Amino acid sequence: MARPMVKPGTKVLDIVKAVENHILENASGMSFPCNVAINNIAAHYTSPVDDQTVIEEGDLVTVDCGAHVDGCISDSAFTIALNPDHEALVKASEDATRVAIRMMRPGAKLNTIGALIEDTIKSAGFEPIKQLSGHQLKEYELHGEKQVPCVSGKSEVLVEEGEVYAIETFASTGSGNVTDLPDPLIYQLLPIRVPVRFKGTKRFLGIARKEFKEFPFAKRWMAEHLRKAELELAIRELQKNGALLAHHILTEEEGEFVSQAEDTVIVTAKGAEKTT
């Protein structure tokens, strides 16, 4: 339902809210806030409360979202090129994800799959994003211990029957390296108990544990419950105590472009079965 909204003149905030509302009406909840990444942004951009960002002519736009039903997670992403010059970049990540899914079967080496992803993207004339990868999905756990890299490596970890994975690949016109931006818009509680001083922090913890559980959440969502000053103070206190993880916006160099393609699969004896 998000694809028709990706067009010049649409506010990113409108897309994000529409996707999130659709998921909340049809699933138990969000497993990750809806992300809308434009041009050189690779991951982790979701709208702040007052986001005025508008999709423009020629943009490359990725929509990435996650949902869960009673803790069972699905994760999916697609990229739309509003400039025909970027269609090959979109195809590169789509092809890489498709090839990786075909390789997902019991006994396959995740490193071998990563090498195939890298070869597919590079053969199209682009670079895979080295710091981002697909990941195992477990009940109420978005990022399991097994990773599906976008590049080759030395890991000997094998795929096993019954496992669930988010297979996601990223293709870039740049170097394939991303950097963190300040002022993250997505956070996640860590499974530890820490002492807190401020009433606002206690409210923050209560809301996050009840509403979002183990899943990442948008700062925008928490702003519906806490005043701005109260929210900022709670974030600072929890980060200082090591109880709050920030998912920073990740970007390629200015002027470059990044595409993404993602599907969720269950590994069966015969191969991978898509659920998204």
PDB file of C-alpha atoms in Angstrom:
ATOM      1  CA  MET A   1       0.000   0.000   0.000  1.00  0.00           C
ATOM      2  CA  ALA A   2       3.016   2.307   0.325  1.00  0.00           C
ATOM      3  CA  ARG A   3       4.182   2.084  -3.297  1.00  0.00           C
ATOM      4  CA  PRO A   4       1.520   4.419  -4.773  1.00  0.00           C
ATOM      5  CA  MET A   5       2.444   7.047  -2.179  1.00  0.00           C
ATOM      6  CA  VAL A   6       6.068   7.238  -3.335  1.00  0.00           C
ATOM      7  CA  LYS A   7       5.790  10.140  -5.747  1.00  0.00           C
ATOM      8  CA  PRO A   8       6.916  13.773  -5.935  1.00  0.00           C
ATOM      9  CA  GLY A   9       5.119  16.033  -3.495  1.00  0.00           C
ATOM     10  CA  THR A  10       4.304  13.383  -0.893  1.00  0.00           C
ATOM     11  CA  LYS A  11       5.415  14.094   2.664  1.00  0.00           C
ATOM     12  CA  VAL A  12       7.586  11.396   4.192  1.00  0.00           C
ATOM     13  CA  LEU A  13       5.601  11.732   7.421  1.00  0.00           C
ATOM     14  CA  ASP A  14       2.406  10.842   5.548  1.00  0.00           C
ATOM     15  CA  ILE A  15       3.967   7.643   4.185  1.00  0.00           C
ATOM     16  CA  VAL A  16       5.340   6.661   7.574  1.00  0.00           C
ATOM     17  CA  LYS A  17       2.034   7.194   9.358  1.00  0.00           C
ATOM     18  CA  ALA A  18       0.026   5.381   6.676  1.00  0.00           C
ATOM     19  CA  VAL A  19       2.295   2.327   6.757  1.00  0.00           C
ATOM     20  CA  GLU A  20       2.422   2.183  10.542  1.00  0.00           C
ATOM     21  CA  ASN A  21      -1.340   2.571  10.892  1.00  0.00           C
ATOM     22  CA  HIS A  22      -1.912  -0.189   8.332  1.00  0.00           C
ATOM     23  CA  ILE A  23       0.385  -2.548  10.244  1.00  0.00           C
ATOM     24  CA  LEU A  24      -1.194  -1.741  13.607  1.00  0.00           C
ATOM     25  CA  GLU A  25      -4.627  -2.485  12.161  1.00  0.00           C
ATOM     26  CA  ASN A  26      -3.539  -5.866  10.783  1.00  0.00           C
ATOM     27  CA  ALA A  27      -0.829  -7.180  13.135  1.00  0.00           C
ATOM     28  CA  SER A  28       0.081  -7.271  16.815  1.00  0.00           C
ATOM     29  CA  GLY A  29       2.508  -4.399  16.407  1.00  0.00           C
ATOM     30  CA  MET A  30       5.563  -2.890  14.763  1.00  0.00           C
ATOM     31  CA  SER A  31       8.879  -4.725  14.938  1.00  0.00           C
ATOM     32  CA  PHE A  32      10.650  -1.622  13.599  1.00  0.00           C
ATOM     33  CA  PRO A  33       9.384   1.883  12.776  1.00  0.00           C
ATOM     34  CA  CYS A  34       8.636   2.577   9.127  1.00  0.00           C
ATOM     35  CA  ASN A  35      11.798   3.939   7.511  1.00  0.00           C
ATOM     36  CA  VAL A  36      11.832   6.119   4.407  1.00  0.00           C
ATOM     37  CA  ALA A  37      15.358   6.529   3.063  1.00  0.00           C
ATOM     38  CA  ILE A  38      15.973   9.042   0.290  1.00  0.00           C
ATOM     39  CA  ASN A  39      19.005   9.086  -2.039  1.00  0.00           C
ATOM     40  CA  ASN A  40      22.207   8.671   0.021  1.00  0.00           C
ATOM     41  CA  ILE A  41      20.442   7.626   3.233  1.00  0.00           C
ATOM     42  CA  ALA A  42      20.928   3.885   3.693  1.00  0.00           C
ATOM     43  CA  ALA A  43      18.980   3.089   6.856  1.00  0.00           C
ATOM     44  CA  HIS A  44      17.254   4.169  10.063  1.00  0.00           C
ATOM     45  CA  TYR A  45      15.513   7.351   8.952  1.00  0.00           C
ATOM     46  CA  THR A  46      11.977   7.634  10.269  1.00  0.00           C
ATOM     47  CA  SER A  47      10.100  10.896  10.543  1.00  0.00           C
ATOM     48  CA  PRO A  48      10.452  13.121  13.593  1.00  0.00           C
ATOM     49  CA  VAL A  49       7.258  14.673  14.946  1.00  0.00           C
ATOM     50  CA  ASP A  50       7.406  17.774  12.759  1.00  0.00           C
ATOM     51  CA  ASP A  51       9.016  16.237   9.660  1.00  0.00           C
ATOM     52  CA  GLN A  52       8.556  18.474   6.614  1.00  0.00           C
ATOM     53  CA  THR A  53      10.597  16.304   4.233  1.00  0.00           C
ATOM     54  CA  VAL A  54       8.899  15.950   0.847  1.00  0.00           C
ATOM     55  CA  ILE A  55       9.748  13.500  -1.927  1.00  0.00           C
ATOM     56  CA  GLU A  56      11.095  15.360  -4.942  1.00  0.00           C
ATOM     57  CA  GLU A  57      11.397  14.673  -8.666  1.00  0.00           C
ATOM     58  CA  GLY A  58      14.292  12.322  -9.380  1.00  0.00           C
ATOM     59  CA  ASP A  59      14.621  10.975  -5.841  1.00  0.00           C
ATOM     60  CA  LEU A  60      15.540   7.393  -5.030  1.00  0.00           C
ATOM     61  CA  VAL A  61      13.188   6.289  -2.248  1.00  0.00           C
ATOM     62  CA  THR A  62      13.324   3.201  -0.036  1.00  0.00           C
ATOM     63  CA  VAL A  63      10.500   2.145   2.274  1.00  0.00           C
ATOM     64  CA  ASP A  64      11.472  -0.365   4.977  1.00  0.00           C
ATOM     65  CA  CYS A  65       9.114  -1.652   7.662  1.00  0.00           C
ATOM     66  CA  GLY A  66       8.690  -4.489  10.121  1.00  0.00           C
ATOM     67  CA  ALA A  67       5.691  -6.081  11.796  1.00  0.00           C
ATOM     68  CA  HIS A  68       5.041  -8.894  14.221  1.00  0.00           C
ATOM     69  CA  VAL A  69       2.161 -11.160  15.198  1.00  0.00           C
ATOM     70  CA  ASP A  70       2.579 -12.415  18.761  1.00  0.00           C
ATOM     71  CA  GLY A  71       6.341 -11.968  18.442  1.00  0.00           C
ATOM     72  CA  CYS A  72       6.702 -13.655  15.042  1.00  0.00           C
ATOM     73  CA  ILE A  73       8.455 -11.068  12.878  1.00  0.00           C
ATOM     74  CA  SER A  74       8.410 -10.067   9.233  1.00  0.00           C
ATOM     75  CA  ASP A  75      10.686  -7.453   7.698  1.00  0.00           C
ATOM     76  CA  SER A  76      10.398  -6.035   4.185  1.00  0.00           C
ATOM     77  CA  ALA A  77      11.800  -3.207   2.055  1.00  0.00           C
ATOM     78  CA  PHE A  78      11.674  -1.932  -1.509  1.00  0.00           C
ATOM     79  CA  THR A  79      13.219   0.948  -3.455  1.00  0.00           C
ATOM     80  CA  ILE A  80      11.541   3.067  -6.133  1.00  0.00           C
ATOM     81  CA  ALA A  81      13.542   5.122  -8.637  1.00  0.00           C
ATOM     82  CA  LEU A  82      11.863   8.373  -9.642  1.00  0.00           C
ATOM     83  CA  ASN A  83      14.739   8.879 -12.064  1.00  0.00           C
ATOM     84  CA  PRO A  84      15.221   6.207 -14.776  1.00  0.00           C
ATOM     85  CA  ASP A  85      18.990   6.569 -14.357  1.00  0.00           C
ATOM     86  CA  HIS A  86      18.692   4.772 -10.987  1.00  0.00           C
ATOM     87  CA  GLU A  87      16.726   1.755 -12.205  1.00  0.00           C
ATOM     88  CA  ALA A  88      19.889  -0.338 -12.630  1.00  0.00           C
ATOM     89  CA  LEU A  89      20.806   0.377  -9.003  1.00  0.00           C
ATOM     90  CA  VAL A  90      17.370  -0.774  -7.846  1.00  0.00           C
ATOM     91  CA  LYS A  91      17.679  -3.931  -9.943  1.00  0.00           C
ATOM     92  CA  ALA A  92      21.103  -4.685  -8.439  1.00  0.00           C
ATOM     93  CA  SER A  93      19.762  -4.961  -4.891  1.00  0.00           C
ATOM     94  CA  GLU A  94      16.647  -6.820  -6.053  1.00  0.00           C
ATOM     95  CA  ASP A  95      18.771  -9.346  -7.956  1.00  0.00           C
ATOM     96  CA  ALA A  96      21.136  -9.772  -5.007  1.00  0.00           C
ATOM     97  CA  THR A  97      18.280 -10.461  -2.609  1.00  0.00           C
ATOM     98  CA  ARG A  98      16.667 -12.886  -5.053  1.00  0.00           C
ATOM     99  CA  VAL A  99      19.940 -14.791  -5.516  1.00  0.00           C
ATOM    100  CA  ALA A 100      20.541 -14.912  -1.759  1.00  0.00           C
ATOM    101  CA  ILE A 101      17.069 -16.321  -1.108  1.00  0.00           C
ATOM    102  CA  ARG A 102      17.682 -19.076  -3.669  1.00  0.00           C
ATOM    103  CA  MET A 103      20.818 -20.034  -1.715  1.00  0.00           C
ATOM    104  CA  MET A 104      19.078 -20.177   1.671  1.00  0.00           C
ATOM    105  CA  ARG A 105      18.824 -23.873   2.460  1.00  0.00           C
ATOM    106  CA  PRO A 106      19.987 -26.125   5.312  1.00  0.00           C
ATOM    107  CA  GLY A 107      23.768 -26.471   5.321  1.00  0.00           C
ATOM    108  CA  ALA A 108      24.501 -23.370   3.242  1.00  0.00           C
ATOM    109  CA  LYS A 109      27.309 -21.157   4.538  1.00  0.00           C
ATOM    110  CA  LEU A 110      26.232 -17.604   5.309  1.00  0.00           C
ATOM    111  CA  ASN A 111      29.661 -16.421   4.167  1.00  0.00           C
ATOM    112  CA  THR A 112      29.127 -18.048   0.769  1.00  0.00           C
ATOM    113  CA  ILE A 113      25.776 -16.297   0.446  1.00  0.00           C
ATOM    114  CA  GLY A 114      27.443 -12.991   1.364  1.00  0.00           C
ATOM    115  CA  ALA A 115      30.054 -13.515  -1.342  1.00  0.00           C
ATOM    116  CA  LEU A 116      27.312 -14.157  -3.890  1.00  0.00           C
ATOM    117  CA  ILE A 117      25.494 -10.984  -2.833  1.00  0.00           C
ATOM    118  CA  GLU A 118      28.720  -9.025  -3.242  1.00  0.00           C
ATOM    119  CA  ASP A 119      29.433 -10.521  -6.667  1.00  0.00           C
ATOM    120  CA  THR A 120      25.892  -9.819  -7.884  1.00  0.00           C
ATOM    121  CA  ILE A 121      26.010  -6.159  -6.869  1.00  0.00           C
ATOM    122  CA  LYS A 122      29.556  -5.557  -8.098  1.00  0.00           C
ATOM    123  CA  SER A 123      28.872  -7.218 -11.438  1.00  0.00           C
ATOM    124  CA  ALA A 124      26.125  -4.626 -11.959  1.00  0.00           C
ATOM    125  CA  GLY A 125      28.668  -1.841 -11.415  1.00  0.00           C
ATOM    126  CA  PHE A 126      27.846  -0.921  -7.814  1.00  0.00           C
ATOM    127  CA  GLU A 127      29.164  -1.516  -4.297  1.00  0.00           C
ATOM    128  CA  PRO A 128      27.448  -3.463  -1.499  1.00  0.00           C
ATOM    129  CA  ILE A 129      27.080  -1.680   1.831  1.00  0.00           C
ATOM    130  CA  LYS A 130      29.625  -3.408   4.047  1.00  0.00           C
ATOM    131  CA  GLN A 131      28.226  -2.428   7.461  1.00  0.00           C
ATOM    132  CA  LEU A 132      24.666  -3.622   6.815  1.00  0.00           C
ATOM    133  CA  SER A 133      23.431  -7.184   6.572  1.00  0.00           C
ATOM    134  CA  GLY A 134      20.467  -9.493   6.658  1.00  0.00           C
ATOM    135  CA  HIS A 135      19.735 -11.133   9.982  1.00  0.00           C
ATOM    136  CA  GLN A 136      18.108 -14.031  11.712  1.00  0.00           C
ATOM    137  CA  LEU A 137      14.660 -13.393  13.197  1.00  0.00           C
ATOM    138  CA  LYS A 138      13.528 -15.047  16.408  1.00  0.00           C
ATOM    139  CA  GLU A 139      10.436 -14.717  18.561  1.00  0.00           C
ATOM    140  CA  TYR A 140      10.405 -11.120  19.855  1.00  0.00           C
ATOM    141  CA  GLU A 141      14.025 -10.757  18.654  1.00  0.00           C
ATOM    142  CA  LEU A 142      14.563  -8.640  15.548  1.00  0.00           C
ATOM    143  CA  HIS A 143      18.303  -9.220  15.222  1.00  0.00           C
ATOM    144  CA  GLY A 144      19.299 -12.786  16.035  1.00  0.00           C
ATOM    145  CA  GLU A 145      22.885 -13.944  16.395  1.00  0.00           C
ATOM    146  CA  LYS A 146      23.231 -15.121  12.781  1.00  0.00           C
ATOM    147  CA  GLN A 147      23.904 -12.492  10.111  1.00  0.00           C
ATOM    148  CA  VAL A 148      23.644 -12.647   6.319  1.00  0.00           C
ATOM    149  CA  PRO A 149      26.408 -10.277   5.178  1.00  0.00           C
ATOM    150  CA  CYS A 150      26.365  -8.265   1.961  1.00  0.00           C
ATOM    151  CA  VAL A 151      30.041  -9.094   1.408  1.00  0.00           C
ATOM    152  CA  SER A 152      32.296 -12.135   1.611  1.00  0.00           C
ATOM    153  CA  GLY A 153      33.976 -13.041   4.891  1.00  0.00           C
ATOM    154  CA  LYS A 154      35.499 -15.854   6.924  1.00  0.00           C
ATOM    155  CA  SER A 155      32.486 -17.042   8.917  1.00  0.00           C
ATOM    156  CA  GLU A 156      31.702 -20.768   8.813  1.00  0.00           C
ATOM    157  CA  VAL A 157      28.182 -20.349  10.243  1.00  0.00           C
ATOM    158  CA  LEU A 158      25.585 -22.516   8.513  1.00  0.00           C
ATOM    159  CA  VAL A 159      21.911 -22.067   7.732  1.00  0.00           C
ATOM    160  CA  GLU A 160      19.646 -24.522   9.576  1.00  0.00           C
ATOM    161  CA  GLU A 161      16.179 -25.825   8.815  1.00  0.00           C
ATOM    162  CA  GLY A 162      13.391 -23.989  10.617  1.00  0.00           C
ATOM    163  CA  GLU A 163      15.286 -20.713  10.943  1.00  0.00           C
ATOM    164  CA  VAL A 164      13.745 -17.421   9.867  1.00  0.00           C
ATOM    165  CA  TYR A 165      15.770 -14.665   8.204  1.00  0.00           C
ATOM    166  CA  ALA A 166      15.333 -11.155   6.908  1.00  0.00           C
ATOM    167  CA  ILE A 167      17.318 -11.201   3.673  1.00  0.00           C
ATOM    168  CA  GLU A 168      18.250  -7.625   2.838  1.00  0.00           C
ATOM    169  CA  THR A 169      20.850  -6.268   0.469  1.00  0.00           C
ATOM    170  CA  PHE A 170      22.049  -2.731  -0.194  1.00  0.00           C
ATOM    171  CA  ALA A 171      23.649  -1.470  -3.408  1.00  0.00           C
ATOM    172  CA  SER A 172      25.458   1.869  -3.595  1.00  0.00           C
ATOM    173  CA  THR A 173      26.858   4.164  -6.252  1.00  0.00           C
ATOM    174  CA  GLY A 174      29.510   5.170  -3.712  1.00  0.00           C
ATOM    175  CA  SER A 175      32.221   3.372  -1.766  1.00  0.00           C
ATOM    176  CA  GLY A 176      29.863   1.037   0.072  1.00  0.00           C
ATOM    177  CA  ASN A 177      30.683   2.564   3.448  1.00  0.00           C
ATOM    178  CA  VAL A 178      28.122   4.323   5.626  1.00  0.00           C
ATOM    179  CA  THR A 179      28.560   6.698   8.543  1.00  0.00           C
ATOM    180  CA  ASP A 180      26.392   7.541  11.548  1.00  0.00           C
ATOM    181  CA  LEU A 181      24.571  10.848  11.733  1.00  0.00           C
ATOM    182  CA  PRO A 182      23.941  12.544  15.085  1.00  0.00           C
ATOM    183  CA  ASP A 183      20.438  12.926  16.535  1.00  0.00           C
ATOM    184  CA  PRO A 184      19.012   9.416  16.122  1.00  0.00           C
ATOM    185  CA  LEU A 185      15.283   8.992  15.590  1.00  0.00           C
ATOM    186  CA  ILE A 186      14.983   5.328  16.618  1.00  0.00           C
ATOM    187  CA  TYR A 187      15.777   3.773  19.993  1.00  0.00           C
ATOM    188  CA  GLN A 188      15.552   0.382  21.666  1.00  0.00           C
ATOM    189  CA  LEU A 189      15.478  -0.628  25.322  1.00  0.00           C
ATOM    190  CA  LEU A 190      18.194  -3.067  26.332  1.00  0.00           C
ATOM    191  CA  PRO A 191      17.239  -6.018  28.576  1.00  0.00           C
ATOM    192  CA  ILE A 192      18.836  -4.661  31.731  1.00  0.00           C
ATOM    193  CA  ARG A 193      17.499  -2.969  34.856  1.00  0.00           C
ATOM    194  CA  VAL A 194      19.079   0.322  35.886  1.00  0.00           C
ATOM    195  CA  PRO A 195      18.300   2.844  38.632  1.00  0.00           C
ATOM    196  CA  VAL A 196      16.706   6.070  37.361  1.00  0.00           C
ATOM    197  CA  ARG A 197      16.318   9.437  39.060  1.00  0.00           C
ATOM    198  CA  PHE A 198      13.698  11.336  37.120  1.00  0.00           C
ATOM    199  CA  LYS A 199       9.936  10.758  37.022  1.00  0.00           C
ATOM    200  CA  GLY A 200       9.943  11.313  33.271  1.00  0.00           C
ATOM    201  CA  THR A 201      12.479   8.518  32.826  1.00  0.00           C
ATOM    202  CA  LYS A 202      10.319   6.166  34.871  1.00  0.00           C
ATOM    203  CA  ARG A 203       7.342   7.054  32.673  1.00  0.00           C
ATOM    204  CA  PHE A 204       9.485   6.513  29.569  1.00  0.00           C
ATOM    205  CA  LEU A 205      10.476   3.044  30.773  1.00  0.00           C
ATOM    206  CA  GLY A 206       6.928   2.087  31.664  1.00  0.00           C
ATOM    207  CA  ILE A 207       5.568   3.151  28.289  1.00  0.00           C
ATOM    208  CA  ALA A 208       8.378   1.550  26.281  1.00  0.00           C
ATOM    209  CA  ARG A 209       8.122  -1.786  28.102  1.00  0.00           C
ATOM    210  CA  LYS A 210       4.351  -1.918  27.752  1.00  0.00           C
ATOM    211  CA  GLU A 211       3.934  -0.581  24.217  1.00  0.00           C
ATOM    212  CA  PHE A 212       7.106  -1.648  22.392  1.00  0.00           C
ATOM    213  CA  LYS A 213       8.550  -4.507  24.461  1.00  0.00           C
ATOM    214  CA  GLU A 214      11.889  -5.647  23.009  1.00  0.00           C
ATOM    215  CA  PHE A 215      11.388  -3.887  19.685  1.00  0.00           C
ATOM    216  CA  PRO A 216      12.933  -0.612  18.447  1.00  0.00           C
ATOM    217  CA  PHE A 217      10.622   2.390  18.528  1.00  0.00           C
ATOM    218  CA  ALA A 218      10.461   5.842  16.982  1.00  0.00           C
ATOM    219  CA  LYS A 219      11.249   8.854  19.107  1.00  0.00           C
ATOM    220  CA  ARG A 220       8.138  10.286  17.472  1.00  0.00           C
ATOM    221  CA  TRP A 221       5.990   7.596  19.120  1.00  0.00           C
ATOM    222  CA  MET A 222       7.307   8.439  22.571  1.00  0.00           C
ATOM    223  CA  ALA A 223       6.680  12.148  21.942  1.00  0.00           C
ATOM    224  CA  GLU A 224       2.962  11.341  22.052  1.00  0.00           C
ATOM    225  CA  HIS A 225       3.344  10.518  25.755  1.00  0.00           C
ATOM    226  CA  LEU A 226       6.044  12.857  27.079  1.00  0.00           C
ATOM    227  CA  ARG A 227       6.807  16.556  26.796  1.00  0.00           C
ATOM    228  CA  LYS A 228       9.869  17.379  24.686  1.00  0.00           C
ATOM    229  CA  ALA A 229      12.115  18.362  27.604  1.00  0.00           C
ATOM    230  CA  GLU A 230      10.981  15.316  29.569  1.00  0.00           C
ATOM    231  CA  LEU A 231      11.674  13.040  26.612  1.00  0.00           C
ATOM    232  CA  GLU A 232      15.167  14.411  25.994  1.00  0.00           C
ATOM    233  CA  LEU A 233      16.066  14.082  29.674  1.00  0.00           C
ATOM    234  CA  ALA A 234      14.859  10.479  29.783  1.00  0.00           C
ATOM    235  CA  ILE A 235      16.875   9.557  26.683  1.00  0.00           C
ATOM    236  CA  ARG A 236      20.038  11.122  28.122  1.00  0.00           C
ATOM    237  CA  GLU A 237      19.644   9.364  31.475  1.00  0.00           C
ATOM    238  CA  LEU A 238      18.962   5.946  29.969  1.00  0.00           C
ATOM    239  CA  GLN A 239      21.817   6.215  27.477  1.00  0.00           C
ATOM    240  CA  LYS A 240      24.172   7.281  30.246  1.00  0.00           C
ATOM    241  CA  ASN A 241      23.127   4.208  32.232  1.00  0.00           C
ATOM    242  CA  GLY A 242      23.598   1.923  29.226  1.00  0.00           C
ATOM    243  CA  ALA A 243      19.936   0.928  29.043  1.00  0.00           C
ATOM    244  CA  LEU A 244      19.001   2.530  25.718  1.00  0.00           C
ATOM    245  CA  LEU A 245      20.402   1.697  22.283  1.00  0.00           C
ATOM    246  CA  ALA A 246      20.313   4.346  19.557  1.00  0.00           C
ATOM    247  CA  HIS A 247      19.837   3.278  15.934  1.00  0.00           C
ATOM    248  CA  HIS A 248      21.625   6.130  14.171  1.00  0.00           C
ATOM    249  CA  ILE A 249      20.725   7.250  10.673  1.00  0.00           C
ATOM    250  CA  LEU A 250      23.267   5.698   8.279  1.00  0.00           C
ATOM    251  CA  THR A 251      24.334   7.559   5.153  1.00  0.00           C
ATOM    252  CA  GLU A 252      26.601   7.193   2.166  1.00  0.00           C
ATOM    253  CA  GLU A 253      28.527  10.247   0.964  1.00  0.00           C
ATOM    254  CA  GLU A 254      26.500  13.223  -0.236  1.00  0.00           C
ATOM    255  CA  GLY A 255      25.618  12.858  -3.906  1.00  0.00           C
ATOM    256  CA  GLU A 256      25.620   9.054  -3.862  1.00  0.00           C
ATOM    257  CA  PHE A 257      22.585   6.752  -3.966  1.00  0.00           C
ATOM    258  CA  VAL A 258      21.646   3.581  -2.090  1.00  0.00           C
ATOM    259  CA  SER A 259      18.996   0.985  -2.963  1.00  0.00           C
ATOM    260  CA  GLN A 260      17.654  -1.796  -0.754  1.00  0.00           C
ATOM    261  CA  ALA A 261      15.604  -4.942  -1.286  1.00  0.00           C
ATOM    262  CA  GLU A 262      14.392  -7.110   1.590  1.00  0.00           C
ATOM    263  CA  ASP A 263      12.156 -10.108   2.182  1.00  0.00           C
ATOM    264  CA  THR A 264      11.570 -12.471   5.092  1.00  0.00           C
ATOM    265  CA  VAL A 265      12.017 -16.219   4.572  1.00  0.00           C
ATOM    266  CA  ILE A 266      11.561 -19.447   6.500  1.00  0.00           C
ATOM    267  CA  VAL A 267      14.203 -22.101   5.805  1.00  0.00           C
ATOM    268  CA  THR A 268      12.653 -25.460   4.912  1.00  0.00           C
ATOM    269  CA  ALA A 269      14.222 -28.771   3.920  1.00  0.00           C
ATOM    270  CA  LYS A 270      13.752 -27.816   0.265  1.00  0.00           C
ATOM    271  CA  GLY A 271      14.914 -24.199   0.485  1.00  0.00           C
ATOM    272  CA  ALA A 272      13.581 -20.808   1.534  1.00  0.00           C
ATOM    273  CA  GLU A 273       9.899 -19.916   1.624  1.00  0.00           C
ATOM    274  CA  LYS A 274       9.070 -16.206   1.430  1.00  0.00           C
ATOM    275  CA  THR A 275       6.614 -14.785   3.940  1.00  0.00           C
ATOM    276  CA  THR A 276       6.599 -11.196   2.653  1.00  0.00           C
TER     277      THR A 276
END
